[in-house]
Short mmCIF file of C-alpha atoms in Angstrom, two decimals:
data_model
loop_
_atom_site.label_atom_id
_atom_site.label_comp_id
_atom_site.label_asym_id
_atom_site.label_seq_id
_atom_site.Cartn_x
_atom_site.Cartn_y
_atom_site.Cartn_z
CA UNK V 19 137.09 119.84 176.74
CA UNK V 20 139.13 117.02 175.20
CA UNK V 21 141.57 117.15 172.33
CA UNK V 22 139.08 115.51 169.91
CA UNK V 23 136.60 118.31 170.53
CA UNK V 24 139.24 120.88 169.75
CA UNK V 25 140.30 119.05 166.59
CA UNK V 26 136.72 118.51 165.36
CA UNK V 27 136.67 114.74 165.97
CA UNK V 28 139.96 113.98 164.21
CA UNK V 29 143.54 113.44 165.45
CA UNK V 30 146.84 112.06 164.13
CA UNK V 31 147.28 108.31 164.36
CA UNK V 32 150.98 107.75 164.03
CA UNK V 33 153.19 109.51 161.51
CA UNK V 34 151.22 108.48 158.39
CA UNK V 35 147.52 108.25 159.31
CA UNK V 36 144.64 110.43 160.55
CA UNK V 37 141.88 109.04 162.76
CA UNK V 38 138.21 110.08 162.53
CA UNK V 39 135.71 109.91 165.36
CA UNK V 40 131.89 109.83 164.90
CA UNK V 41 128.79 107.97 166.15
CA UNK V 42 126.23 106.02 164.14
CA UNK V 43 123.15 104.53 165.82
CA UNK V 44 124.75 104.88 169.27
CA UNK V 45 127.86 103.06 168.02
CA UNK V 46 131.19 104.87 168.07
CA UNK V 47 133.52 104.42 165.10
CA UNK V 48 137.19 105.46 164.84
CA UNK V 49 138.36 104.60 161.30
CA UNK V 50 141.56 105.97 159.80
CA UNK V 51 142.75 107.14 156.42
CA UNK V 52 146.34 107.02 155.08
CA UNK V 53 146.89 110.76 155.23
CA UNK V 54 150.08 112.31 156.59
CA UNK V 55 148.94 114.52 159.51
CA UNK V 56 150.18 117.83 158.11
CA UNK V 57 148.28 121.01 159.01
CA UNK V 58 146.61 121.15 155.60
CA UNK V 59 145.57 117.47 155.73
CA UNK V 60 144.23 117.90 159.27
CA UNK V 61 142.13 120.82 158.01
CA UNK V 62 140.75 118.72 155.15
CA UNK V 63 140.04 115.87 157.56
CA UNK V 64 138.00 118.23 159.77
CA UNK V 65 135.85 119.23 156.80
CA UNK V 66 135.39 115.59 155.79
CA UNK V 67 134.39 114.60 159.32
CA UNK V 68 131.81 117.39 159.38
CA UNK V 69 130.32 116.12 156.12
CA UNK V 70 130.23 112.57 157.52
CA UNK V 71 128.26 113.72 160.56
CA UNK V 72 125.84 115.66 158.36
CA UNK V 73 125.29 112.60 156.14
CA UNK V 74 124.76 110.41 159.21
CA UNK V 75 122.01 112.73 160.42
CA UNK V 76 120.43 112.73 156.93
CA UNK V 77 120.72 108.92 156.70
CA UNK V 78 122.68 109.20 153.45
CA UNK V 79 126.11 108.13 154.72
CA UNK V 80 127.63 104.97 153.18
CA UNK V 81 130.58 103.76 155.25
CA UNK V 82 132.41 101.93 152.49
CA UNK V 83 132.37 104.96 150.24
CA UNK V 84 134.70 106.88 152.57
CA UNK V 85 136.51 104.02 154.29
CA UNK V 86 136.63 101.14 151.77
CA UNK V 87 139.41 99.29 153.68
CA UNK V 88 137.84 99.42 157.13
CA UNK V 89 138.40 96.04 158.84
CA UNK V 90 134.89 95.72 160.24
CA UNK V 91 133.16 96.62 157.01
CA UNK V 92 131.26 93.33 156.73
CA UNK V 93 129.88 93.65 160.27
CA UNK V 94 128.34 97.07 159.71
CA UNK V 95 124.52 97.49 159.83
CA UNK V 96 122.67 97.71 156.53
CA UNK V 97 121.95 101.42 156.97
CA UNK V 98 125.63 102.33 156.50
CA UNK V 99 126.79 99.48 154.23
CA UNK V 100 127.85 100.00 150.61
CA UNK V 101 125.19 100.47 147.95
CA UNK V 102 124.83 97.67 145.46
CA UNK V 103 124.44 98.11 141.71
CA UNK V 104 120.86 96.92 142.00
CA UNK V 105 120.04 99.71 144.44
CA UNK V 106 121.64 102.29 142.15
CA UNK V 107 119.62 100.92 139.23
CA UNK V 108 116.43 101.25 141.30
CA UNK V 109 117.26 104.85 142.23
CA UNK V 110 118.03 105.65 138.60
CA UNK V 111 114.74 104.20 137.34
CA UNK V 112 112.77 106.04 140.05
CA UNK V 113 114.43 109.27 138.95
CA UNK V 114 113.47 108.60 135.32
CA UNK V 115 109.93 107.77 136.40
CA UNK V 116 109.74 111.20 138.03
CA UNK V 117 111.04 112.80 134.83
CA UNK V 118 108.31 111.03 132.84
CA UNK V 119 105.71 112.34 135.30
CA UNK V 120 106.79 115.94 134.69
CA UNK V 121 106.99 115.36 130.92
CA UNK V 122 110.78 115.65 130.84
CA UNK V 123 111.39 112.15 129.40
CA UNK V 124 109.60 109.96 126.89
CA UNK V 125 107.83 106.94 128.43
CA UNK V 126 109.30 104.66 125.78
CA UNK V 127 112.81 105.67 126.92
CA UNK V 128 112.01 104.67 130.49
CA UNK V 129 110.57 101.38 129.28
CA UNK V 130 113.67 100.63 127.23
CA UNK V 131 116.07 101.44 130.08
CA UNK V 132 114.09 99.34 132.55
CA UNK V 133 114.06 96.37 130.19
CA UNK V 134 117.81 96.55 129.48
CA UNK V 135 118.86 97.00 133.10
CA UNK V 136 116.57 94.26 134.41
CA UNK V 137 117.33 91.67 131.73
CA UNK V 138 121.01 92.31 130.97
CA UNK V 139 122.87 94.13 133.73
CA UNK V 140 121.01 93.39 136.96
CA UNK V 141 121.51 89.59 136.84
CA UNK V 142 125.29 90.05 136.41
CA UNK V 143 126.02 93.15 138.51
CA UNK V 144 123.00 93.66 140.74
CA UNK V 145 124.46 92.20 143.97
CA UNK V 146 127.93 93.71 143.64
CA UNK V 147 128.96 96.89 145.50
CA UNK V 148 128.44 99.78 143.16
CA UNK V 149 131.94 101.22 143.41
CA UNK V 150 133.55 97.78 143.26
CA UNK V 151 132.45 97.05 139.68
CA UNK V 152 135.50 97.31 137.38
CA UNK V 153 135.56 98.20 133.72
CA UNK V 154 136.69 94.70 132.74
CA UNK V 155 133.58 93.13 134.28
CA UNK V 156 131.27 95.42 132.29
CA UNK V 157 133.05 94.51 129.07
CA UNK V 158 132.86 90.81 129.92
CA UNK V 159 129.09 90.99 130.45
CA UNK V 160 128.57 92.94 127.21
CA UNK V 161 130.73 90.58 125.18
CA UNK V 162 128.85 87.54 126.45
CA UNK V 163 125.79 88.48 124.37
CA UNK V 164 125.46 88.00 120.62
CA UNK V 165 124.15 91.44 119.68
CA UNK V 166 124.24 93.45 116.51
CA UNK V 167 125.78 96.91 116.67
CA UNK V 168 122.56 98.78 117.34
CA UNK V 169 121.47 96.49 120.19
CA UNK V 170 124.95 96.62 121.69
CA UNK V 171 124.93 100.42 121.65
CA UNK V 172 121.50 100.54 123.29
CA UNK V 173 122.64 98.23 126.12
CA UNK V 174 125.86 100.19 126.69
CA UNK V 175 123.98 103.50 126.67
CA UNK V 176 121.55 102.38 129.38
CA UNK V 177 124.40 101.22 131.65
CA UNK V 178 126.39 104.41 131.12
CA UNK V 179 123.40 106.52 132.08
CA UNK V 180 122.73 104.51 135.24
CA UNK V 181 126.38 104.66 136.36
CA UNK V 182 126.63 108.36 135.55
CA UNK V 183 123.60 108.93 137.78
CA UNK V 184 125.13 106.87 140.60
CA UNK V 185 128.56 108.53 140.44
CA UNK V 186 127.07 111.99 140.84
CA UNK V 187 127.32 111.29 144.59
CA UNK V 188 131.05 110.73 144.23
CA UNK V 189 132.48 113.57 142.16
CA UNK V 190 136.02 112.70 143.25
CA UNK V 191 135.75 109.14 141.87
CA UNK V 192 136.21 107.97 138.28
CA UNK V 193 133.21 106.34 136.65
CA UNK V 194 134.46 103.19 134.84
CA UNK V 195 131.37 103.10 132.58
CA UNK V 196 132.52 106.23 130.78
CA UNK V 197 135.29 104.17 129.20
CA UNK V 198 132.81 101.91 127.44
CA UNK V 199 132.77 102.72 123.73
CA UNK V 200 129.82 102.27 121.42
CA UNK V 201 130.18 100.29 118.22
CA UNK V 202 130.80 102.43 115.17
CA UNK V 203 127.84 102.41 112.82
CA UNK V 204 128.86 102.51 109.17
CA UNK V 205 126.68 103.07 106.15
CA UNK V 206 126.47 99.34 105.47
CA UNK V 207 125.20 98.72 109.01
CA UNK V 208 122.11 100.85 108.50
CA UNK V 209 119.06 99.31 106.80
CA UNK V 210 118.90 100.05 103.09
CA UNK V 211 116.13 102.37 102.04
CA UNK V 212 113.89 100.29 99.77
CA UNK V 213 110.81 102.33 98.78
CA UNK V 214 107.88 100.97 96.80
CA UNK V 215 107.59 101.73 93.12
CA UNK V 216 104.42 103.59 92.23
CA UNK V 217 103.12 100.51 90.41
CA UNK V 218 103.63 98.17 93.38
CA UNK V 219 102.19 100.73 95.74
CA UNK V 220 98.96 101.11 93.76
CA UNK V 221 98.49 97.36 93.58
CA UNK V 222 99.24 97.01 97.30
CA UNK V 223 96.85 99.82 98.28
CA UNK V 224 94.02 98.29 96.23
CA UNK V 225 94.66 94.90 97.85
CA UNK V 226 94.56 96.42 101.34
CA UNK V 227 91.15 97.95 100.61
CA UNK V 228 89.96 94.66 99.16
CA UNK V 229 91.20 92.56 102.11
CA UNK V 230 90.46 94.73 105.14
CA UNK V 231 87.91 97.35 104.17
CA UNK V 232 87.88 101.12 103.80
CA UNK V 233 88.92 102.07 107.35
CA UNK V 234 92.19 100.15 107.25
CA UNK V 235 92.81 100.80 103.55
CA UNK V 236 92.52 104.55 104.02
CA UNK V 237 94.91 104.41 106.98
CA UNK V 238 97.64 102.74 104.93
CA UNK V 239 97.01 104.70 101.72
CA UNK V 240 97.16 108.06 103.48
CA UNK V 241 100.69 107.36 104.75
CA UNK V 242 101.97 106.70 101.22
CA UNK V 243 100.96 110.20 100.13
CA UNK V 244 101.83 112.17 103.29
CA UNK V 245 104.89 110.41 104.71
CA UNK V 246 103.60 110.49 108.28
CA UNK V 247 105.23 108.36 110.93
CA UNK V 248 102.82 105.61 112.09
CA UNK V 249 102.92 107.01 115.63
CA UNK V 250 101.86 110.40 114.29
CA UNK V 251 99.13 109.05 112.02
CA UNK V 252 97.26 107.09 114.72
CA UNK V 253 97.30 110.19 116.95
CA UNK V 254 95.66 112.50 114.37
CA UNK V 255 92.35 114.04 115.37
CA UNK V 256 89.61 115.63 113.29
CA UNK V 257 90.64 119.10 114.46
CA UNK V 258 94.12 118.62 112.98
CA UNK V 259 92.70 118.80 109.44
CA UNK V 260 91.91 122.12 107.80
CA UNK V 261 89.38 121.24 105.04
CA UNK V 262 89.41 124.75 103.59
CA UNK V 263 93.15 125.03 102.94
CA UNK V 264 93.80 121.26 102.77
CA UNK V 265 96.49 121.52 105.45
CA UNK V 266 97.23 118.88 108.09
CA UNK V 267 98.78 119.82 111.44
CA UNK V 268 101.08 117.19 112.99
CA UNK V 269 101.57 118.05 116.66
CA UNK V 270 101.40 114.78 118.64
CA UNK V 271 102.13 111.06 118.58
CA UNK V 272 101.06 107.82 120.24
CA UNK V 273 103.89 105.49 121.32
CA UNK V 274 103.32 102.16 123.10
CA UNK V 275 99.72 103.12 123.76
CA UNK V 276 100.67 106.41 125.44
CA UNK V 277 99.63 109.74 123.93
CA UNK V 278 102.32 112.42 123.64
CA UNK V 279 101.68 116.08 122.92
CA UNK V 280 104.75 116.32 120.70
CA UNK V 281 106.23 114.51 117.71
CA UNK V 282 109.37 112.38 117.68
CA UNK V 283 111.59 115.39 116.97
CA UNK V 284 109.64 117.71 119.28
CA UNK V 285 108.71 120.04 116.42
CA UNK V 286 105.21 120.63 115.08
CA UNK V 287 104.66 120.44 111.32
CA UNK V 288 102.08 121.58 108.80
CA UNK V 289 101.69 119.53 105.63
CA UNK V 290 100.08 120.81 102.45
CA UNK V 291 98.16 117.75 101.26
CA UNK V 292 98.23 116.67 97.64
CA UNK V 293 94.84 116.05 95.93
CA UNK V 294 95.14 112.28 96.40
CA UNK V 295 95.68 112.65 100.16
CA UNK V 296 92.76 115.07 100.39
CA UNK V 297 90.48 112.60 98.61
CA UNK V 298 91.56 109.79 100.94
CA UNK V 299 91.01 111.94 104.01
CA UNK V 300 87.57 113.11 102.90
CA UNK V 301 86.52 109.52 102.32
CA UNK V 302 87.91 108.51 105.70
CA UNK V 303 85.80 111.18 107.42
CA UNK V 304 82.66 109.62 105.94
CA UNK V 305 83.79 106.09 106.87
CA UNK V 306 84.58 107.22 110.41
CA UNK V 307 81.18 108.87 110.83
CA UNK V 308 79.39 105.77 109.54
CA UNK V 309 81.30 103.42 111.85
CA UNK V 310 80.67 105.59 114.89
CA UNK V 311 76.94 105.77 114.13
CA UNK V 312 76.70 102.01 113.65
CA UNK V 313 78.52 101.31 116.94
CA UNK V 314 76.85 104.10 118.89
CA UNK V 315 80.15 105.84 119.68
CA UNK V 316 79.69 109.46 120.69
CA UNK V 317 83.16 110.78 121.53
CA UNK V 318 86.03 109.57 119.35
CA UNK V 319 88.16 112.49 118.11
CA UNK V 320 90.71 110.47 116.12
CA UNK V 321 90.73 110.50 112.33
CA UNK V 322 91.75 106.90 111.76
CA UNK V 323 89.88 104.23 113.67
CA UNK V 324 89.59 100.46 113.86
CA UNK V 325 86.89 98.41 112.18
CA UNK V 326 84.60 98.93 115.17
CA UNK V 327 85.11 102.70 115.28
CA UNK V 328 87.52 102.76 118.22
CA UNK V 329 90.98 104.26 118.53
CA UNK V 330 93.94 102.38 117.04
CA UNK V 331 95.76 101.22 120.21
CA UNK V 332 99.35 101.31 118.95
CA UNK V 333 101.44 101.29 115.78
CA UNK V 334 101.82 97.49 115.82
CA UNK V 335 98.09 96.88 115.60
CA UNK V 336 97.92 97.05 111.73
CA UNK V 337 101.22 95.13 111.18
CA UNK V 338 99.71 91.60 110.74
CA UNK V 339 97.33 92.86 108.05
CA UNK V 340 100.13 94.63 106.23
CA UNK V 341 102.26 91.49 106.24
CA UNK V 342 99.49 89.11 105.14
CA UNK V 343 98.43 91.25 102.19
CA UNK V 344 102.00 91.85 101.07
CA UNK V 345 102.77 88.14 101.11
CA UNK V 346 99.60 87.38 99.19
CA UNK V 347 100.69 89.73 96.42
CA UNK V 348 104.16 88.21 96.22
CA UNK V 349 105.68 91.69 96.45
CA UNK V 350 109.01 91.91 98.23
CA UNK V 351 108.38 92.44 101.92
CA UNK V 352 108.99 95.84 103.44
CA UNK V 353 108.07 96.99 106.91
CA UNK V 354 105.20 99.52 107.27
CA UNK V 355 107.61 102.37 108.00
CA UNK V 356 108.84 102.13 104.40
CA UNK V 357 105.62 103.87 103.32
CA UNK V 358 107.15 107.01 104.82
CA UNK V 359 110.41 106.45 102.92
CA UNK V 360 108.38 105.94 99.78
CA UNK V 361 106.56 109.24 100.18
CA UNK V 362 109.81 111.13 100.61
CA UNK V 363 111.36 109.41 97.59
CA UNK V 364 108.37 110.20 95.41
CA UNK V 365 108.49 113.88 96.37
CA UNK V 366 112.18 114.04 95.52
CA UNK V 367 111.54 112.35 92.19
CA UNK V 368 108.96 115.04 91.49
CA UNK V 369 111.72 117.65 91.99
CA UNK V 370 109.99 119.40 94.84
CA UNK V 371 112.12 121.68 97.00
CA UNK V 372 114.21 119.45 99.34
CA UNK V 373 113.98 122.07 102.08
CA UNK V 374 110.19 121.93 101.94
CA UNK V 375 110.19 118.12 101.87
CA UNK V 376 112.45 118.01 104.92
CA UNK V 377 110.21 120.46 106.76
CA UNK V 378 106.98 118.62 105.97
CA UNK V 379 108.33 115.16 106.76
CA UNK V 380 110.32 116.10 109.85
CA UNK V 381 113.70 115.04 108.43
CA UNK V 382 117.04 116.79 108.38
CA UNK V 383 118.05 118.15 105.00
CA UNK V 384 121.24 116.05 105.09
CA UNK V 385 119.13 112.90 105.34
CA UNK V 386 117.10 114.06 102.37
CA UNK V 387 120.08 114.44 100.09
CA UNK V 388 122.31 111.56 101.23
CA UNK V 389 119.75 108.79 101.74
CA UNK V 390 116.61 109.33 99.67
CA UNK V 391 118.10 111.16 96.71
CA UNK V 392 120.38 108.22 95.93
CA UNK V 393 117.40 106.00 95.12
CA UNK V 394 116.13 108.27 92.35
CA UNK V 395 119.18 107.76 90.13
CA UNK V 396 117.76 104.67 88.42
CA UNK V 397 114.28 106.06 87.80
CA UNK V 398 112.87 106.43 84.30
CA UNK V 399 110.69 109.18 82.92
CA UNK V 400 107.56 107.03 82.98
CA UNK V 401 107.87 106.77 86.77
CA UNK V 402 107.82 110.55 87.10
CA UNK V 403 104.62 110.80 85.13
CA UNK V 404 103.00 107.95 87.03
CA UNK V 405 103.87 109.45 90.43
CA UNK V 406 102.55 112.84 89.40
CA UNK V 407 99.33 111.31 88.14
CA UNK V 408 98.89 109.22 91.31
CA UNK V 409 99.32 112.25 93.57
CA UNK V 410 96.77 114.24 91.61
CA UNK V 411 94.15 111.54 91.22
CA UNK V 412 90.89 112.13 93.10
CA UNK V 413 88.63 109.57 91.39
CA UNK V 414 89.59 106.79 93.81
CA UNK V 415 86.70 104.52 92.81
CA UNK V 416 87.90 104.30 89.20
CA UNK V 417 91.49 103.79 90.28
CA UNK V 418 90.58 100.98 92.67
CA UNK V 419 88.40 99.25 90.10
CA UNK V 420 91.37 99.15 87.72
CA UNK V 421 93.61 97.89 90.51
CA UNK V 422 91.22 95.12 91.56
CA UNK V 423 90.80 94.05 87.92
CA UNK V 424 94.56 93.94 87.55
CA UNK V 425 94.87 91.87 90.75
CA UNK V 426 92.39 89.35 89.42
CA UNK V 427 94.26 89.16 86.13
CA UNK V 428 97.69 88.47 87.60
CA UNK V 429 96.57 86.12 90.38
CA UNK V 430 97.65 86.46 94.02
CA UNK V 431 98.72 83.02 95.21
CA UNK V 432 101.39 83.05 97.95
CA UNK V 433 105.02 82.70 96.97
CA UNK V 434 106.44 79.16 97.06
CA UNK V 435 109.55 78.12 98.94
CA UNK V 436 111.69 77.62 95.84
CA UNK V 437 111.30 81.23 94.71
CA UNK V 438 114.10 83.70 95.24
CA UNK V 439 114.15 86.10 98.19
CA UNK V 440 113.53 89.04 95.84
CA UNK V 441 110.93 87.95 93.27
CA UNK V 442 109.93 90.14 90.39
CA UNK V 443 107.20 92.50 91.71
CA UNK V 444 103.79 91.32 90.61
CA UNK V 445 101.50 93.91 89.12
CA UNK V 446 104.30 96.37 88.43
CA UNK V 447 103.97 98.64 85.47
CA UNK V 448 106.29 97.67 82.58
CA UNK V 449 109.48 99.70 82.48
CA UNK V 450 111.65 100.41 79.48
CA UNK V 451 114.49 98.33 80.94
CA UNK V 452 112.42 95.30 81.98
CA UNK V 453 110.32 92.71 80.19
CA UNK V 454 106.75 93.61 79.37
CA UNK V 455 103.70 91.49 79.71
CA UNK V 456 101.86 90.86 76.46
CA UNK V 457 98.11 90.86 76.28
CA UNK V 458 95.74 89.20 73.89
CA UNK V 459 96.36 91.83 71.23
CA UNK V 460 100.15 91.66 71.51
CA UNK V 461 100.36 94.94 73.46
CA UNK V 462 101.94 95.49 76.87
CA UNK V 463 99.34 95.76 79.61
CA UNK V 464 99.41 99.00 81.57
CA UNK V 465 98.15 99.77 85.06
CA UNK V 466 96.66 102.80 86.75
CA UNK V 467 96.89 105.72 84.34
CA UNK V 468 97.56 106.64 80.75
CA UNK V 469 101.22 107.25 81.64
CA UNK V 470 101.69 103.52 82.17
CA UNK V 471 100.18 102.49 78.85
CA UNK V 472 102.11 100.78 76.03
CA UNK V 473 102.56 104.13 74.30
CA UNK V 474 104.96 105.27 77.03
CA UNK V 475 106.88 101.99 76.85
CA UNK V 476 107.29 102.43 73.08
CA UNK V 477 108.20 106.08 73.57
CA UNK V 478 111.02 105.11 75.88
CA UNK V 479 112.28 102.66 73.29
CA UNK V 480 112.37 105.48 70.77
CA UNK V 481 114.25 107.71 73.20
CA UNK V 482 116.79 104.96 73.78
CA UNK V 483 117.33 104.69 70.04
CA UNK V 484 117.64 108.47 69.62
CA UNK V 485 120.33 108.50 72.33
CA UNK V 486 122.61 106.59 69.97
CA UNK V 487 122.65 109.61 67.66
CA UNK V 488 125.10 111.16 70.15
CA UNK V 489 124.40 114.85 70.70
CA UNK V 490 122.64 115.89 67.52
CA UNK V 491 119.76 118.35 67.35
CA UNK V 492 119.62 119.37 70.98
CA UNK V 493 120.23 116.01 72.65
CA UNK V 494 123.31 114.62 74.34
CA UNK V 495 124.26 111.29 75.84
CA UNK V 496 124.93 111.28 79.58
CA UNK V 497 127.51 108.57 80.42
CA UNK V 498 126.17 108.34 83.97
CA UNK V 499 122.73 107.10 82.98
CA UNK V 500 121.05 104.78 80.52
CA UNK V 501 118.67 107.42 79.24
CA UNK V 502 119.14 110.62 77.22
CA UNK V 503 119.29 114.04 78.83
CA UNK V 504 117.26 116.63 76.96
CA UNK V 505 118.10 120.30 76.73
CA UNK V 506 115.58 123.10 76.35
CA UNK V 507 114.47 123.81 72.81
CA UNK V 508 112.20 126.33 71.15
CA UNK V 509 108.54 125.55 71.44
CA UNK V 510 105.51 127.73 70.95
CA UNK V 511 103.46 129.00 73.90
CA UNK V 512 100.40 127.11 72.59
CA UNK V 513 102.28 123.81 72.72
CA UNK V 514 103.85 124.57 76.09
CA UNK V 515 100.69 125.52 78.03
CA UNK V 516 98.94 122.11 78.14
CA UNK V 517 102.07 120.50 79.59
CA UNK V 518 103.06 123.15 82.16
CA UNK V 519 99.60 123.03 83.73
CA UNK V 520 100.05 119.46 84.96
CA UNK V 521 103.78 118.72 85.39
CA UNK V 522 106.55 119.76 87.77
CA UNK V 523 109.74 121.50 86.60
CA UNK V 524 111.56 118.16 86.38
CA UNK V 525 109.81 117.31 83.11
CA UNK V 526 109.60 120.74 81.49
CA UNK V 527 112.62 120.03 79.30
CA UNK V 528 111.11 116.68 78.41
CA UNK V 529 107.81 118.30 77.33
CA UNK V 530 109.43 121.26 75.57
CA UNK V 531 111.71 119.30 73.26
CA UNK V 532 110.96 119.98 69.63
CA UNK V 533 111.17 116.25 68.88
CA UNK V 534 107.96 115.61 70.79
CA UNK V 535 105.66 115.81 67.78
CA UNK V 536 108.06 113.77 65.62
CA UNK V 537 108.24 111.04 68.27
CA UNK V 538 104.46 110.79 68.49
CA UNK V 539 104.22 110.51 64.71
CA UNK V 540 106.87 107.80 64.80
CA UNK V 541 104.91 105.89 67.40
CA UNK V 542 101.77 106.03 65.29
CA UNK V 543 103.69 104.73 62.31
CA UNK V 544 105.18 101.93 64.42
CA UNK V 545 101.74 100.84 65.62
CA UNK V 546 100.24 100.90 62.14
CA UNK V 547 103.17 98.85 60.86
CA UNK V 548 102.83 96.42 63.76
CA UNK V 549 99.16 95.88 63.03
CA UNK V 550 99.96 94.95 59.44
CA UNK V 551 102.73 92.47 60.35
CA UNK V 552 102.48 89.04 62.03
CA UNK V 553 102.23 89.30 65.82
CA UNK V 554 105.22 87.03 66.40
CA UNK V 555 107.64 89.94 65.87
CA UNK V 556 108.20 92.58 68.53
CA UNK V 557 107.94 96.34 68.16
CA UNK V 558 111.71 96.68 68.42
CA UNK V 559 112.19 94.32 65.48
CA UNK V 560 109.69 96.29 63.39
CA UNK V 561 111.57 99.50 64.12
#
C-alpha cells in the first residue's frame, strides 16, 4: 500500500503546498493548493479530497471552483469546467419553475425574473464564469441603463436572487451581488394618489355605460364602490356573493391570465357592500344571465364577463375602453387602479373606522392614515353629502338618466393640443371655492343629487361669511382650513332624528348646529331677493 493510500490521496508538495490526487473520466489529476503541510492542514486536505471524489461520482464537481489557478484549466472537459452565469441563471429559473408548480411562488414573479435575467443580465454576463464576475462589472451593467428607481431596484433584486441561489454551493465564498444596494425610494418618488371626485366619477361611470354597455359599465362602477383590485374583481364568482347579508368574499385573483387561489396579500377578505354596490351587483347578475343565454354558454361561474358572456382574460383587457372614455370626457387621465384609491378615500371622508377600511380593502393601517387621509384635507362639506348619497343610491336608472343628460349638455369633444395637462374637470359639481356654471335661470346647475344643487353652493357661501364672525355663538375659525369648524349645540330630538338616520358621525355636528334653521331662512330670503333683482348681479353681491 503506497503513501498516497495512507494519506487519503494527498501528500506534501514542498514546504508550502499540498498535492491532491483523484481520477475523473479515467484521467488522473494531481493539482495543488498553497497550504503549508502542517498536521491540521493535511487533515483538512484529506476531508476536501474525500468531498471531491464524492462530487466526481455524483457528477457535480466543478474543477475551477476548488482549483481556480490550475494550469490546465482551459483544457479540461466540459463536465468538470467552471459554470457560467448563464448556466446558473438557468438553474435558478428551473428552481423557481418548480416552486410555481408546488404553489410556493407567484407565476408573475417567475415571469418577471425570467424577463429581467434574459434581457438585461444574460447578454452581459451569461458567458462569464460564475465566480469570476466581480462587483464592479455588475455595477457597470446596471449603470448602463437609463432606469427609474423602481425599475433599477427590480433589476438588482432579480440578479441578487440568482447569485444568492448560485452561491449556496459555495458557502465559503463571498457573493459580490450582496453588495449591490437598491435605490432609496422617497415620498416624492412614489406616484401621487389622485382619486376621482364624486362628481367626476358619476359622469365617468355614466359615460362608460353609454359607450360600452351594461356588462362593462357594471364592472367599472362596482370597483368605485368596493375598492377591489382589478385582479380580484375579474376572478369573482357567483358563489362569492352572499345576497342575503350583502357580503362579498374576496379569496382569489387572476394575474396575467393565471388564476390564483389567494389575493395579493395572501389574506382573504369579506366586504360589507354598500347599497349602491348591491344594486350594481344585482343588475350585473341579470346582465350576465342574459348574455349567457344569448350566447348559449352553460358553465361560466364568474360574476363579471365580457360582451359575449365569456371570462375577462386579464386586467389589461378593459384598459383601452377606460382610456378612450376618459379622454372623450376631457377629465384628467388616471389609470384604472385609481378607482380603488378613490373608494378608500371616499370611505375615509365618510369617517368610517380606518381599521375596518384597511381590513376590507386589504391595506395596512399605516397606508390608510399616511397616504389616503392626506387627500381629504381639502374636501368641503358638500362632497361628504354627495358621497354619502352616491353610496346609498339604488335607483340607478334615474341616476344614469341625469348623468347622460348632463353629458349631452356639457358636450364631450376630445381635448385639443393647446389645453393644459390638467384641464378643469368637465361635469364636476360646483364647489364653494370654484366657479359655478350658470343656467338659463341664473342658477348654478347641479348634478346627481339634491346635495349638489345650488342651495348647497349658497349654503357654503353663507358658512364662509359666518366664519368671519370669529368664534361667536358656538362657532370658531380653524386657521388650518378655509371652512368653519362647528361645535355641538343644543337641538331637540325631533330635529335631530331626520338627520341621524341618513348621515355618518362626520356630519352630526354640522346637522345639529342651532344655526341650521336660521341659515335655511337666510337662503330663502336670498333667493327671493335675487328673483326681484336684475340677473346681472350675483348672489354674493345681493348678500
